[in-house]
Each structure stands twice: as C-alpha cells, then as structure tokens.
Tab-separated table of C-alpha atoms in Angstrom:
chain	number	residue	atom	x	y	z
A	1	UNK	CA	1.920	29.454	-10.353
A	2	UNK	CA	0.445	26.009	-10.479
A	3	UNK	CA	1.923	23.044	-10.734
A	4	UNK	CA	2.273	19.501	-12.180
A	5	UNK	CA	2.296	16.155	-9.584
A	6	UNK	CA	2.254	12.242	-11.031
A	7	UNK	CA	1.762	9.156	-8.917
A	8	UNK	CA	1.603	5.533	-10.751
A	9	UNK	CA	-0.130	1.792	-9.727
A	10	UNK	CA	0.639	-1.188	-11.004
A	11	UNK	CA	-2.439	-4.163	-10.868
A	12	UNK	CA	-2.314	-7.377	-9.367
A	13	UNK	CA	-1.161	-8.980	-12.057
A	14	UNK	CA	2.167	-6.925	-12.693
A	15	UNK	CA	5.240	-9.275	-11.856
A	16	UNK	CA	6.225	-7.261	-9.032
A	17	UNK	CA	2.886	-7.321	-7.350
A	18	UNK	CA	2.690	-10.997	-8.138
A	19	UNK	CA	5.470	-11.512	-6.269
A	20	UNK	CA	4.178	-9.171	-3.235
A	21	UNK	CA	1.293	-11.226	-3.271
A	22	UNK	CA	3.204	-14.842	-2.867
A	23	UNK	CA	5.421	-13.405	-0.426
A	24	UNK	CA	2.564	-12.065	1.771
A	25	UNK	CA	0.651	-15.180	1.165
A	26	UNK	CA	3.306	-17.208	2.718
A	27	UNK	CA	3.967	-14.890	5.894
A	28	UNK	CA	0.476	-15.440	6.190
A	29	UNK	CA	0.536	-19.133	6.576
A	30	UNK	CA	3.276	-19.090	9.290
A	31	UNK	CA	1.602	-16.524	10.997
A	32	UNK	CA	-1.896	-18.727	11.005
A	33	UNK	CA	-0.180	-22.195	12.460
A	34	UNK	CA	2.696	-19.771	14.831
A	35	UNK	CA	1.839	-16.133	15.787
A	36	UNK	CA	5.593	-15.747	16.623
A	37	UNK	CA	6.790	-16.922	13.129
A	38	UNK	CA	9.976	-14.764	11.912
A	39	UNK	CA	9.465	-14.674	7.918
A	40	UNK	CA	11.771	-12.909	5.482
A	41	UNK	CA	10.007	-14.474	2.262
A	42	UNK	CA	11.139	-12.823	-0.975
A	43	UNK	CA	9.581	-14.714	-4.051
A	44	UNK	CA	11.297	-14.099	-7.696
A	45	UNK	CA	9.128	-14.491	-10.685
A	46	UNK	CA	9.613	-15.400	-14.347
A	47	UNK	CA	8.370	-17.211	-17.536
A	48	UNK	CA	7.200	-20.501	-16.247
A	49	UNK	CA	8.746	-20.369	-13.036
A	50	UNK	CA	8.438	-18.733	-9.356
A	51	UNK	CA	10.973	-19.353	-7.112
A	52	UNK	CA	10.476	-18.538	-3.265
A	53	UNK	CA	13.681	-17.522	-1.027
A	54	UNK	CA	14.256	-16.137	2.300
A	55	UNK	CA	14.869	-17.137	6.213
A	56	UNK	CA	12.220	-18.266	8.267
A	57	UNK	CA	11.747	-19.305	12.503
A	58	UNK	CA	8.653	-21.006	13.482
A	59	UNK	CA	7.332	-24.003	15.436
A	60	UNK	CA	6.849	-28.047	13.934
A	61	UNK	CA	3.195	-27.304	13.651
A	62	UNK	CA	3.652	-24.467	10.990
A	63	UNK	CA	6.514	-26.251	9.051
A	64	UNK	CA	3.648	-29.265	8.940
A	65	UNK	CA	1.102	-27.467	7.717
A	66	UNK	CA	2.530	-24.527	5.039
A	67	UNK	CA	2.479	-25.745	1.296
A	68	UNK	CA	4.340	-23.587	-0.258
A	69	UNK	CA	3.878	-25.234	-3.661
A	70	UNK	CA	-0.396	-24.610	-2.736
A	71	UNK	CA	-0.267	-21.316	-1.937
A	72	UNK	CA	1.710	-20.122	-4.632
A	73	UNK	CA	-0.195	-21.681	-7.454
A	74	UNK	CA	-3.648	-20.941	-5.465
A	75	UNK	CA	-2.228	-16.499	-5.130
A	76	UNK	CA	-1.589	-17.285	-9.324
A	77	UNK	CA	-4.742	-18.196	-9.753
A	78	UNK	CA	-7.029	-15.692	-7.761
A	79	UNK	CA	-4.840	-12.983	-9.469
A	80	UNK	CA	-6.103	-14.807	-12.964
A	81	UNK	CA	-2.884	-16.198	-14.555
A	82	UNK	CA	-4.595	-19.278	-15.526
A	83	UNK	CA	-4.492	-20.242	-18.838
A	84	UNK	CA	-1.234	-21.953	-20.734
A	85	UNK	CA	-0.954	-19.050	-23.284
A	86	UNK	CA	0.136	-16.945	-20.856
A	87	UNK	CA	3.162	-18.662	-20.578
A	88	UNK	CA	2.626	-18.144	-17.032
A	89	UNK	CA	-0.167	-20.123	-15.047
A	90	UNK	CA	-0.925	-21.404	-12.006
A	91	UNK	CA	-1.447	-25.077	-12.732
A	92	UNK	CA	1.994	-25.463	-15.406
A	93	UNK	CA	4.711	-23.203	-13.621
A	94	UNK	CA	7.703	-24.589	-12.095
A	95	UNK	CA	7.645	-23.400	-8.566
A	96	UNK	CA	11.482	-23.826	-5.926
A	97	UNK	CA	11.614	-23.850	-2.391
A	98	UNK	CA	14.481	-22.013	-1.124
A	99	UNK	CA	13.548	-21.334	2.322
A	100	UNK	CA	15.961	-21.601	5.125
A	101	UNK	CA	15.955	-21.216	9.264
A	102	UNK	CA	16.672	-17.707	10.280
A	103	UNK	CA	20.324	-16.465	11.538
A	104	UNK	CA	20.780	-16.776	14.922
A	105	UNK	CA	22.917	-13.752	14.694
A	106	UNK	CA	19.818	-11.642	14.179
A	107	UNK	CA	17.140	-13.542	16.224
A	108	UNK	CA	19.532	-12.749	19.408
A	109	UNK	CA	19.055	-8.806	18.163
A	110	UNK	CA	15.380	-9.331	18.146
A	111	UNK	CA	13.607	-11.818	20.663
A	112	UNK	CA	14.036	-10.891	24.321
A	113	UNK	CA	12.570	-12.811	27.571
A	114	UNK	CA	10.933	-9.566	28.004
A	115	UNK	CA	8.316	-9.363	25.517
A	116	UNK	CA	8.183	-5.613	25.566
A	117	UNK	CA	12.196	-5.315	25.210
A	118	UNK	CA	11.271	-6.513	21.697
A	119	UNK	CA	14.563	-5.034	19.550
A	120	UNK	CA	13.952	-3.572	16.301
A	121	UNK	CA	14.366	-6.420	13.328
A	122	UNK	CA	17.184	-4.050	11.636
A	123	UNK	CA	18.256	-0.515	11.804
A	124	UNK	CA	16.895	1.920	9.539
A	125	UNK	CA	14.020	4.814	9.020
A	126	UNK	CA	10.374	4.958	8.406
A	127	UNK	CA	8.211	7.456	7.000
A	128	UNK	CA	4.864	8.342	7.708
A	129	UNK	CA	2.307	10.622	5.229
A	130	UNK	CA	-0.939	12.176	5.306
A	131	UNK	CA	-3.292	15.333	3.950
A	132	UNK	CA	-6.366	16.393	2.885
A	133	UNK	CA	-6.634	15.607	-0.776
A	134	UNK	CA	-8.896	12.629	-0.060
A	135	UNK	CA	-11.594	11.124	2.522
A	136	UNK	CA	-8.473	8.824	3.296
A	137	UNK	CA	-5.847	11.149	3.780
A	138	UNK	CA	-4.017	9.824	0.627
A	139	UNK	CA	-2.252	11.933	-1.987
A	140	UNK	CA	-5.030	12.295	-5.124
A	141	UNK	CA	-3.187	11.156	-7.643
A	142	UNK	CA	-2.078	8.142	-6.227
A	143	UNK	CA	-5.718	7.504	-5.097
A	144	UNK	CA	-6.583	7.733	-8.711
A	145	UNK	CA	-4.196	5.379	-10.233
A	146	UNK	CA	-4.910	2.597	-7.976
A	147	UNK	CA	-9.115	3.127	-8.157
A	148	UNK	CA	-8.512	3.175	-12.057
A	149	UNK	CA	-6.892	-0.466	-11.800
A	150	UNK	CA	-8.956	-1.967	-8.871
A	151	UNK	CA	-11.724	-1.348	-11.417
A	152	UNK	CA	-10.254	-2.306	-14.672
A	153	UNK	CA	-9.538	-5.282	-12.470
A	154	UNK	CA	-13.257	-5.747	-10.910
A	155	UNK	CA	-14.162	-5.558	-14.750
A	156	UNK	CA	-11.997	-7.869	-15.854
A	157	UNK	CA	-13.465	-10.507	-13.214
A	158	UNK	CA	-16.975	-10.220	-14.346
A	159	UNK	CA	-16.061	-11.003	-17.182
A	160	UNK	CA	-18.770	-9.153	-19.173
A	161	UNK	CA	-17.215	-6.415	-20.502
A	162	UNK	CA	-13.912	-5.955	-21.620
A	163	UNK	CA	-13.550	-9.747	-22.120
A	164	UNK	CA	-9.816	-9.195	-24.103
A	165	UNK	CA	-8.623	-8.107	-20.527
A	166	UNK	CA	-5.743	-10.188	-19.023
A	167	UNK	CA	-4.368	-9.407	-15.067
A	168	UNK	CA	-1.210	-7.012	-16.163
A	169	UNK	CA	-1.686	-3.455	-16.082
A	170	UNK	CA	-0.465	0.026	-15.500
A	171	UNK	CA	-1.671	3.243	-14.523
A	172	UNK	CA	-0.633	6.845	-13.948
A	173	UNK	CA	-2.278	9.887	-12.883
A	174	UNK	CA	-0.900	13.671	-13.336
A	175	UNK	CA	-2.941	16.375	-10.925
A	176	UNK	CA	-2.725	20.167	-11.515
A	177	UNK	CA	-2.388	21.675	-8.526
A	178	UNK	CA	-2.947	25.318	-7.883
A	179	UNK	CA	0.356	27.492	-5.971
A	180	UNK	CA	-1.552	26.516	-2.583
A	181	UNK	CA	-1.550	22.866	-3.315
A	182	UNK	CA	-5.244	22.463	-4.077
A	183	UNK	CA	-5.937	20.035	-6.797
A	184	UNK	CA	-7.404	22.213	-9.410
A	185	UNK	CA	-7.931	19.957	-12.150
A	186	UNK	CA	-6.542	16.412	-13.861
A	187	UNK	CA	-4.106	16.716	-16.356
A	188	UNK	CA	-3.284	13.275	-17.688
A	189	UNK	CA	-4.029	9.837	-17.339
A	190	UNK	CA	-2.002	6.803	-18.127
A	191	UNK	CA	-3.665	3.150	-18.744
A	192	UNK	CA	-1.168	0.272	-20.026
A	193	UNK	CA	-3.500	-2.775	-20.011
A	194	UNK	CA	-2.667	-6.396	-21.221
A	195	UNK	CA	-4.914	-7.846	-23.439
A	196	UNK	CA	-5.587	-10.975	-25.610
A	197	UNK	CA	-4.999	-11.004	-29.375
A	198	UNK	CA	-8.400	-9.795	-30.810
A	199	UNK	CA	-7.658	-8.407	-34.077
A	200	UNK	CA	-5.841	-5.905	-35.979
A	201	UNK	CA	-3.007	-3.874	-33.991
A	202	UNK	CA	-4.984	-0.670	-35.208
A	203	UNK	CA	-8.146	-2.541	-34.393
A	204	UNK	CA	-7.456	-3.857	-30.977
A	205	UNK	CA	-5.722	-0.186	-29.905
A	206	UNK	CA	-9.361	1.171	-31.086
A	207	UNK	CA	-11.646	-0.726	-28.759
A	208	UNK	CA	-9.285	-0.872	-25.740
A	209	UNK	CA	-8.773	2.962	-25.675
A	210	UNK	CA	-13.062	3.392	-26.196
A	211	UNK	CA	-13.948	0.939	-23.636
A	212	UNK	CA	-11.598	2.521	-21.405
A	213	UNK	CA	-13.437	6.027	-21.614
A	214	UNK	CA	-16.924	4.639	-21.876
A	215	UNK	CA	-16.747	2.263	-19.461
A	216	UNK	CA	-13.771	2.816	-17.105
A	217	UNK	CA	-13.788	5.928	-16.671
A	218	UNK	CA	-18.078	6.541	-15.990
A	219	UNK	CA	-17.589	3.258	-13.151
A	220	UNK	CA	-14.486	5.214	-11.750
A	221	UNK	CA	-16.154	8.592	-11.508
A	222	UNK	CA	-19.407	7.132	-9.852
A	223	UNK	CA	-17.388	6.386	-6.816
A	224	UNK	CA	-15.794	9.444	-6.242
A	225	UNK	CA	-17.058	12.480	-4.103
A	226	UNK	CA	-18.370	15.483	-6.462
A	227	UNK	CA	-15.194	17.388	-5.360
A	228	UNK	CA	-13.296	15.148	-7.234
A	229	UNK	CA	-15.293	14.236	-10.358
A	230	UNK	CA	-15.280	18.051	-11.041
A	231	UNK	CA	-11.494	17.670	-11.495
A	232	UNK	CA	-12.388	15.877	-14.629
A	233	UNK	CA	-12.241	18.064	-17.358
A	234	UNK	CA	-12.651	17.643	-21.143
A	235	UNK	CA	-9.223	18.245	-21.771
A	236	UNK	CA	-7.966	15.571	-19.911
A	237	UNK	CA	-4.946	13.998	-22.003
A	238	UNK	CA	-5.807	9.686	-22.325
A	239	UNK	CA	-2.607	7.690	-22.975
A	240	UNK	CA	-3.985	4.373	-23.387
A	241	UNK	CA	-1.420	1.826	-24.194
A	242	UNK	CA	1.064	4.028	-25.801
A	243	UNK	CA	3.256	2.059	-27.054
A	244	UNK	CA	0.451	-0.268	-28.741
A	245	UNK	CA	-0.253	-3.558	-28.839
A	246	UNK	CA	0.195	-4.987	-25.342
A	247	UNK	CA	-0.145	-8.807	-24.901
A	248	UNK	CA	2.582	-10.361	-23.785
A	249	UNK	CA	2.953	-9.073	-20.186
A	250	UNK	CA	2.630	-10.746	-16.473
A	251	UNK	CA	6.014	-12.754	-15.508
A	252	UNK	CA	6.526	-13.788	-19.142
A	253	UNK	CA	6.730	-10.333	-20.239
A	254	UNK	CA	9.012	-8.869	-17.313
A	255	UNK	CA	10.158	-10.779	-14.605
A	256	UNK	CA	9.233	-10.043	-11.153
A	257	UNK	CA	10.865	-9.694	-7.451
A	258	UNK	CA	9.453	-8.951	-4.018
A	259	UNK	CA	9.718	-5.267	-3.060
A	260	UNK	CA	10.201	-3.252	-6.260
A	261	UNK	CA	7.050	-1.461	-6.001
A	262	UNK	CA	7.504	0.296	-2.547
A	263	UNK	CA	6.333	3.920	-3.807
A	264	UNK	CA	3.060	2.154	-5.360
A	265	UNK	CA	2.702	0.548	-1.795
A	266	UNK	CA	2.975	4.164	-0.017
A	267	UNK	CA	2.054	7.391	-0.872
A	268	UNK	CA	3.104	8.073	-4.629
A	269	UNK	CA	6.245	9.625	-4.521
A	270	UNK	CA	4.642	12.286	-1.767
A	271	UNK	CA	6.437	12.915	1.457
A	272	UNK	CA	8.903	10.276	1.650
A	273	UNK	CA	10.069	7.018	1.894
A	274	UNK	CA	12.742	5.299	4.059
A	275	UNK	CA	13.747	2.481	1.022
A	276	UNK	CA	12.840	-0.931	3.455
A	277	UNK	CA	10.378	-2.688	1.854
A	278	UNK	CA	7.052	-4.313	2.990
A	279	UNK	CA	5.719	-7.610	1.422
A	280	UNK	CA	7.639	-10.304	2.606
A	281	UNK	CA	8.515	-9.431	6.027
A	282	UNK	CA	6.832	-10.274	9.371
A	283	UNK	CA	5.949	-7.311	11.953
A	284	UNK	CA	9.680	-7.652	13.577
A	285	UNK	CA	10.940	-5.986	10.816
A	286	UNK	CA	9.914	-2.451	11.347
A	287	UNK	CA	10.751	-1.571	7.647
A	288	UNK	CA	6.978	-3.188	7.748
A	289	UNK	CA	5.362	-2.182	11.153
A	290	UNK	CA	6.610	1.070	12.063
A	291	UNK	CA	6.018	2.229	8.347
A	292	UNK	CA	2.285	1.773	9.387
A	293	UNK	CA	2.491	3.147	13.095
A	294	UNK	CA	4.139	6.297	11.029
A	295	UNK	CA	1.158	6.300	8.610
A	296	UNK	CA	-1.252	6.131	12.040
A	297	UNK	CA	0.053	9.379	13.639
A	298	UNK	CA	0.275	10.840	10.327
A	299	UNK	CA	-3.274	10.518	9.292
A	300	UNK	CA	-4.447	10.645	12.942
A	301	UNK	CA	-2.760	14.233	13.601
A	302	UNK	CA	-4.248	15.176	9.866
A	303	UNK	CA	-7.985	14.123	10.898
A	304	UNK	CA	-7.738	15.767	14.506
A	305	UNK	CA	-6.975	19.258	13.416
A	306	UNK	CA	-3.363	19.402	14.274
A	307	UNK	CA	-2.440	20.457	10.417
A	308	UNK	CA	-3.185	20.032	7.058
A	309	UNK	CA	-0.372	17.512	6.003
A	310	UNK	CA	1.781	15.485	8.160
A	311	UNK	CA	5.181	13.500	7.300
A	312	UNK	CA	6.473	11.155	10.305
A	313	UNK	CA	9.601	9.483	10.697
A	314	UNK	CA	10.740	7.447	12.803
A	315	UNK	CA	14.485	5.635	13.280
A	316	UNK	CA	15.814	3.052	14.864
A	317	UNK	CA	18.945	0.604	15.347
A	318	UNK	CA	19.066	-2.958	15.176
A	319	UNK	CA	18.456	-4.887	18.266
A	320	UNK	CA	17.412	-1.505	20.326
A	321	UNK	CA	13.618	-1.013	21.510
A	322	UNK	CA	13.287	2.123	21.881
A	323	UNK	CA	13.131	4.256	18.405
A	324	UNK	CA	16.932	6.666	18.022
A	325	UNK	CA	14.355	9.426	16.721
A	326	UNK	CA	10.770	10.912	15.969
A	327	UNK	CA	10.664	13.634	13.288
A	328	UNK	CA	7.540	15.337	12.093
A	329	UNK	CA	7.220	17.749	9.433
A	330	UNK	CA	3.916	19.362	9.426
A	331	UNK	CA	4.603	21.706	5.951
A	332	UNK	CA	3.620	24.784	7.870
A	333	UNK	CA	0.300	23.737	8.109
A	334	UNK	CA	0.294	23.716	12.528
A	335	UNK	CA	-2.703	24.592	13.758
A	336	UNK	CA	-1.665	23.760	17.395
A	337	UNK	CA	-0.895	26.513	19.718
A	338	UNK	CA	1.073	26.996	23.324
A	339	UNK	CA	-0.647	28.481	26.157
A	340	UNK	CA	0.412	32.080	24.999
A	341	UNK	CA	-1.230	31.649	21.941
A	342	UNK	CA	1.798	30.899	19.563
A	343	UNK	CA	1.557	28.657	16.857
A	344	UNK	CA	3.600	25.179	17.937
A	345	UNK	CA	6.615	24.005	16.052
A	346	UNK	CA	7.197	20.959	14.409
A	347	UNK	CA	10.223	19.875	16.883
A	348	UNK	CA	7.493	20.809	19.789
A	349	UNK	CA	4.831	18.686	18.172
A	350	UNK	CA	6.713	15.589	17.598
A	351	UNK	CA	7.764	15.808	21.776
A	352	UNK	CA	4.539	15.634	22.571
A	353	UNK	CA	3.461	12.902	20.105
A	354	UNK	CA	6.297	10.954	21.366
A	355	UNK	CA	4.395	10.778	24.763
A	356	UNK	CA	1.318	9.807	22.891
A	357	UNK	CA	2.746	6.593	20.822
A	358	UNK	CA	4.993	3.826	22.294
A	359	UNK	CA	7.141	3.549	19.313
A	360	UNK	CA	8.746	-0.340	20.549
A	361	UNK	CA	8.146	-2.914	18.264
A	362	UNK	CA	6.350	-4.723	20.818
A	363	UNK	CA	3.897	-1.884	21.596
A	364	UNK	CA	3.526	-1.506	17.367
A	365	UNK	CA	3.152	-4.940	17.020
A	366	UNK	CA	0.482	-5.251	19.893
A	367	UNK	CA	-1.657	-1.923	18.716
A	368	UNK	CA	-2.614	-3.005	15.159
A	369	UNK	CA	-2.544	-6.862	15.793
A	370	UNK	CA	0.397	-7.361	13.412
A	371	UNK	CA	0.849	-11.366	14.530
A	372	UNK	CA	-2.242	-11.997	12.519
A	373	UNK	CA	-2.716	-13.621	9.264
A	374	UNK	CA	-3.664	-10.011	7.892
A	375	UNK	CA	-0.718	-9.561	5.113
A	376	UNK	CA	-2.260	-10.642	1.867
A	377	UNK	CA	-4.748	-8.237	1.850
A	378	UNK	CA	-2.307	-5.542	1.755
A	379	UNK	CA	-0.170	-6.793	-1.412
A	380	UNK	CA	-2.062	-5.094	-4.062
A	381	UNK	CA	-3.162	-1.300	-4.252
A	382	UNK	CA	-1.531	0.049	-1.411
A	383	UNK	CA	-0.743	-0.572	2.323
A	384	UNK	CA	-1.962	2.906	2.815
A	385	UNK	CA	-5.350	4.482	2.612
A	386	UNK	CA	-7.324	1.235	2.519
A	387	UNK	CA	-10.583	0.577	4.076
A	388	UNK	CA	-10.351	-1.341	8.063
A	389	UNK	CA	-11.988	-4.612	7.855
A	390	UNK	CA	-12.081	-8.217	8.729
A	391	UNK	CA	-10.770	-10.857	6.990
A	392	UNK	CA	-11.286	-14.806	8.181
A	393	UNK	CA	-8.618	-17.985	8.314
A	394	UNK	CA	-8.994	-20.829	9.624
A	395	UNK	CA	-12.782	-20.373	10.978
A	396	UNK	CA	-10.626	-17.155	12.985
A	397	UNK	CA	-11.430	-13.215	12.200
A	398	UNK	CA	-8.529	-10.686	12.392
A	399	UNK	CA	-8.404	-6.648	11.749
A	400	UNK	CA	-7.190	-5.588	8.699
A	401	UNK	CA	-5.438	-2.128	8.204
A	402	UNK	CA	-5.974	-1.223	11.737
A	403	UNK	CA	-3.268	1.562	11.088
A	404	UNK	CA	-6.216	3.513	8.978
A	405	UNK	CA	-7.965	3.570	12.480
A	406	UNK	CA	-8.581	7.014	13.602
A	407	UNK	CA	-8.765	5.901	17.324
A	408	UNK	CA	-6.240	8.350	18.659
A	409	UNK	CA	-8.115	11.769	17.265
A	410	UNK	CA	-9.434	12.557	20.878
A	411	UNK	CA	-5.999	11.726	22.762
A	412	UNK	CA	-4.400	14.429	20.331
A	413	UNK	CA	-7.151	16.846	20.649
A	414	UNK	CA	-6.950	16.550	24.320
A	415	UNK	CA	-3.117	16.916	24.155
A	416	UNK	CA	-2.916	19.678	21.863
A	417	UNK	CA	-6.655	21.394	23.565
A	418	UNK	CA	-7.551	21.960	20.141
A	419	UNK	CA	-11.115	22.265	21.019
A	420	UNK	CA	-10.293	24.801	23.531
A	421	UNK	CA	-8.534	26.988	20.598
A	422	UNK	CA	-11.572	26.285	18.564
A	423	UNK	CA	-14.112	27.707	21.255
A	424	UNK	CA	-11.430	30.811	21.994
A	425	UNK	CA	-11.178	31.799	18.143
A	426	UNK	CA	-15.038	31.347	17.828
C-alpha cells in the first residue's frame, strides 16, 4: 500500500536561518585571520535587535580584525532585511556582543601536541543519510521544498516579478510513495511567503497564490530531471499561505535562535538525526564535522553500488580521538557479497568501512578542509546535497561542500569487488 512522506524548508530570511547565517558568518571571520580559531557563536534574533553569544579561542590578529557589528548588519542585508518597515533592518537594529574566551576545561579535552590526537569537541552521535530519490542522493521531498524557496528567493532578487515578495518564507512538500519506496507522485505542496501590503486581504491572497503556480512552479519544474517533473500531477493539493495575509514575518514576526532548524539542515526528517546542531560551531565540534564525514560514506557507499540507501552513525566521547562506534544501516538494500556469494550484513559492512575512513577529528577535519572560511555558504538550504564549489576571501579560494565529493566510489568498489560481482552475474 503506498504511502505518505513530508519534508519542510524554511528561506533565508526565516529568523532561525537568519540567525544560522550570522553565526556562520562569524566562524567564518575567525577562521579567515586564525585557521585554529575555536568558535561556539550562537546569535539570538528579535524585533530590532540581534544579539551574538558564545565562547571563542583565537590569536590577536583575528580579535583585530572581526567586526562583529559589520558582519552582522552586512549577512542582514544580503538576506534583504533592509528597509525600516520591516521593523527589522540591517542599517537600524540594535546589535550586542556577548562573546567570551573559551573554557579551558574543554580546550584541554580538545587540543593535543599531537595534531592527529585531536579529541572530539564533546561526546555525542552523528548521523549520516543517503538514496536514490535524487541526482544528489537527497530525500525528494526535502529536495523539493528547498528548490521551491531558493527560487521564490532568486525571484524575489530580480526583482521583476513578484515585486510584493519580502525574505521570510516557508515551504513543505508531501511525496506519495509506492509500498517499494518509489516516489510515485506529489501529493501536496506548502508555500507560506511574506509579502508587502498590496491590497485587499482577498486581493493580495489572489495574486500571491497565481504567481506562485504560473511562475514558481514552471521555473521550478524546468530544473528538474523528467523523472521528477512527471511526479507533478494535476491533482496536486497548493496551500499557499493558509492562514492568509502574511506580512509581518522575519525577526519581528518570530524571534530567532541559532540551531532550531537542524532537520531543514539534514535530510528532512529521513534516516536520522543525532540532535547537535551545525551553524555556529567550528570543525572541533563533531556535532558539525563528523555529521558531514557521515553524509560522505553515506552518499559515497549509495553512488558505488554498495545499496540503495545508507544511514551512518557515528559516536564518540568528549576528549577521545578515536570514534566509541560506527553503525550502518543499509535498509536491506546490500548489494555487497562475501567470497561465497552471500549477501554482506550491515554489521560486516560498517567493519570494513571503518578501515576505509579515519573517523578522528583531525583526519575529518583535514579531508574536507574544514579550517577554511567555507561556513556561510552552508547556512541556508541545507548542509546536505549541495553542489562542491569554490568560494573566495580575502583574495584566497577554499572548497565548499567537499563532503558531496564522490572521491571514495573506487576505494569501496575495490573493497567490496563490486565490479567483480557485476562481471560474475553478467
């Protein structure tokens, strides 16, 4: 019997993500004056007012050199909160510095002299998800809801259609799936949008819910593979701002804090999620980096031909380099076999992908260059799934989302001879 599956996304301009995005934005200017900056940066915004708290550990030249009042109000107004009727905007709000220096208590768990003896930032577990759904190994539904808002938000920007947008929005997706877990068709879609004060209620509820199906939903399908589009029925249920008129929203509407959107940042409410957040915290904390290594054997296993779906966690305690334990779930879709032919257990699979990825933090830290000034790209729409890329600071180009790299497909081919199997069964 089929089955129902919803995932949600939240813009840029939601509170929360505003937040994410301040938070990452200031890791990042540590990161770009000390590569060995420790940053827990959590940023709490309101009506008028942000105020940035946390525990930092860096060198003179970074403390010099990070505005915090400059790169708050410059995040504010990239996302677009920059006019005074917003009662939220870059140029007006109050912004506090609550920064402090970092317990020594948990800098002893954490630097060694050894680089590579590197303890784990706190104890705690990671997860780890990937399928088939998508070209990105992504869960569709969550796919959808954050294309749907990177695109209301691209249209929004250009400013020529649409013009009534402002940065606050919501989004959910619902996917049919058959009783195999193919997506067989979409069910409902969900678009909260904040918008200026055009006209009527009636009037404004109108024209937002037609532009959103004549021109939102045409510049969504265009970028999807046919395999997808087809899932776009006529009977596709539109919510679009349900509970009507919609424009007082951003930090004035709700407040917002650091962290509150972890299932938007991962996979949707698929596979699972270890409750550390990400924005905020530099690559010591492994709620942060060895969420991503998890998401890199996960989606590297997928694409190889190991299984179908993948869900990898990983564990560790405070202070300790070495992880306490690797768990992979493959949801009975192994494809790997033994030399006598027998399908390879989960428990089996994870032993040898154990021997594959140095789980330290160092060795994490070192394999997707996680010392870089790479965070604020990853604030908005996902950690997971994105596209690997460049970004440049300071004249300087770094890797973005190396994690999405499928550099170790051949290592686990090799390891599990999958194209021996392959040539056997043809």
């Amino acid at each position: 019997m089929s089955y129902l599956f919803t995932s949600e996304s939240v813009s840029e301009g939601h509170p929360d993500k505003v937040a994410d995005q301040i938070s990452d934005a200031v890791i990042d200017a540590f990161l770009t004056y000390d590569s060995n900056a420790k940053v827990a940066c959590e940023t709490f915004v309101t009506t008028g007012l942000v105020v940035i708290g946390g525990e930092i550990k860096c060198n003179n030249q970074a403390k010099a050199h990070v505005d915090l009042q400059h790169i708050a109000r410059k995040v504010i107004n990239q996302i677009g909160y920059n006019k005074s009727e917003y009662q939220f905007d870059s140029v007006s709000c109050g912004i506090l510095n609550a920064l402090h220096e970092q317990s020594s208590d948990i800098n002893q768990g954490v630097e060694r002299a050894n680089e590579e003896d590197q303890g784990a930032g706190d104890q705690g577990m990671m997860f780890g998800y990937a399928c088939r759904e998508t070209d990105n190994y992504m869960p569709l539904p969550l796919e959808l809801s954050h294309l749907l808002l990177k695109e209301l938000s691209a249209i929004r920007k250009e400013n020529k259609k649409m013009k009534y947008l402002r940065p606050d929005a919501k989004s959910q997706v619902t996917i049919q799936y058959s009783d195999k877990g193919k997506p067989e068709k979409i069910e409902t879609i969900v678009i909260s949008t904040q918008h200026d004060d055009f006209d009527t209620d009636e009037k404004m509820l109108r024209k937002i819910k037609d532009d959103i199906l004549n021109i939102l939903i045409p510049r969504v399908k265009k970028l999807l593979p046919a395999r997808v589009k087809k899932l776009f029925g006529n009977d596709i249920k539109y919510h679009i701002n349900p509970t009507g008129k919609f424009v007082i929203g951003g930090p004035h509407g709700d407040t917002g804090l650091t962290g509150r959107k972890i299932i938007v940042d991962t996979y949707g409410g698929r596979g699972a999620h270890g409750g550390g957040a990400f924005s905020g915290k530099d690559s010591s904390k492994v709620d942060r980096s060895a969420a991503y290594a998890t998401r890199h054997i996960a989606k590297n296993l997928v694409a190889a031909g190991v299984c179908d779906e993948a869900l990898v966690q990983v564990a560790y305690a405070i202070g300790v380099a070495q992880p306490v334990g690797l768990y992979i779930n493959t949801y009975n879709t192994a494809k790997a076999r033994n030399s006598e032919n027998k399908k390879l257990s989960d428990g089996e699979i994870a032993e040898r992908v154990s021997k594959i990825f140095d789980m330290r933090p160092s060795a994490i830290v070192k394999r997707f260059g996680l010392k870089n000034p790479i965070y604020s790209e990853t604030a908005a729409y996902g950690h997971m799934g994105r596209t690997p890329g460049k970004v440049s600071v300071n004249g300087k180009e770094y890797d973005t989302f190396s994690w999405e790299k499928l550099d170790y497909v051949d290592k686990l081919k090799n390891e599990f001879k999958l194209e021996e199997q392959k040539a056997v069964t043809a």
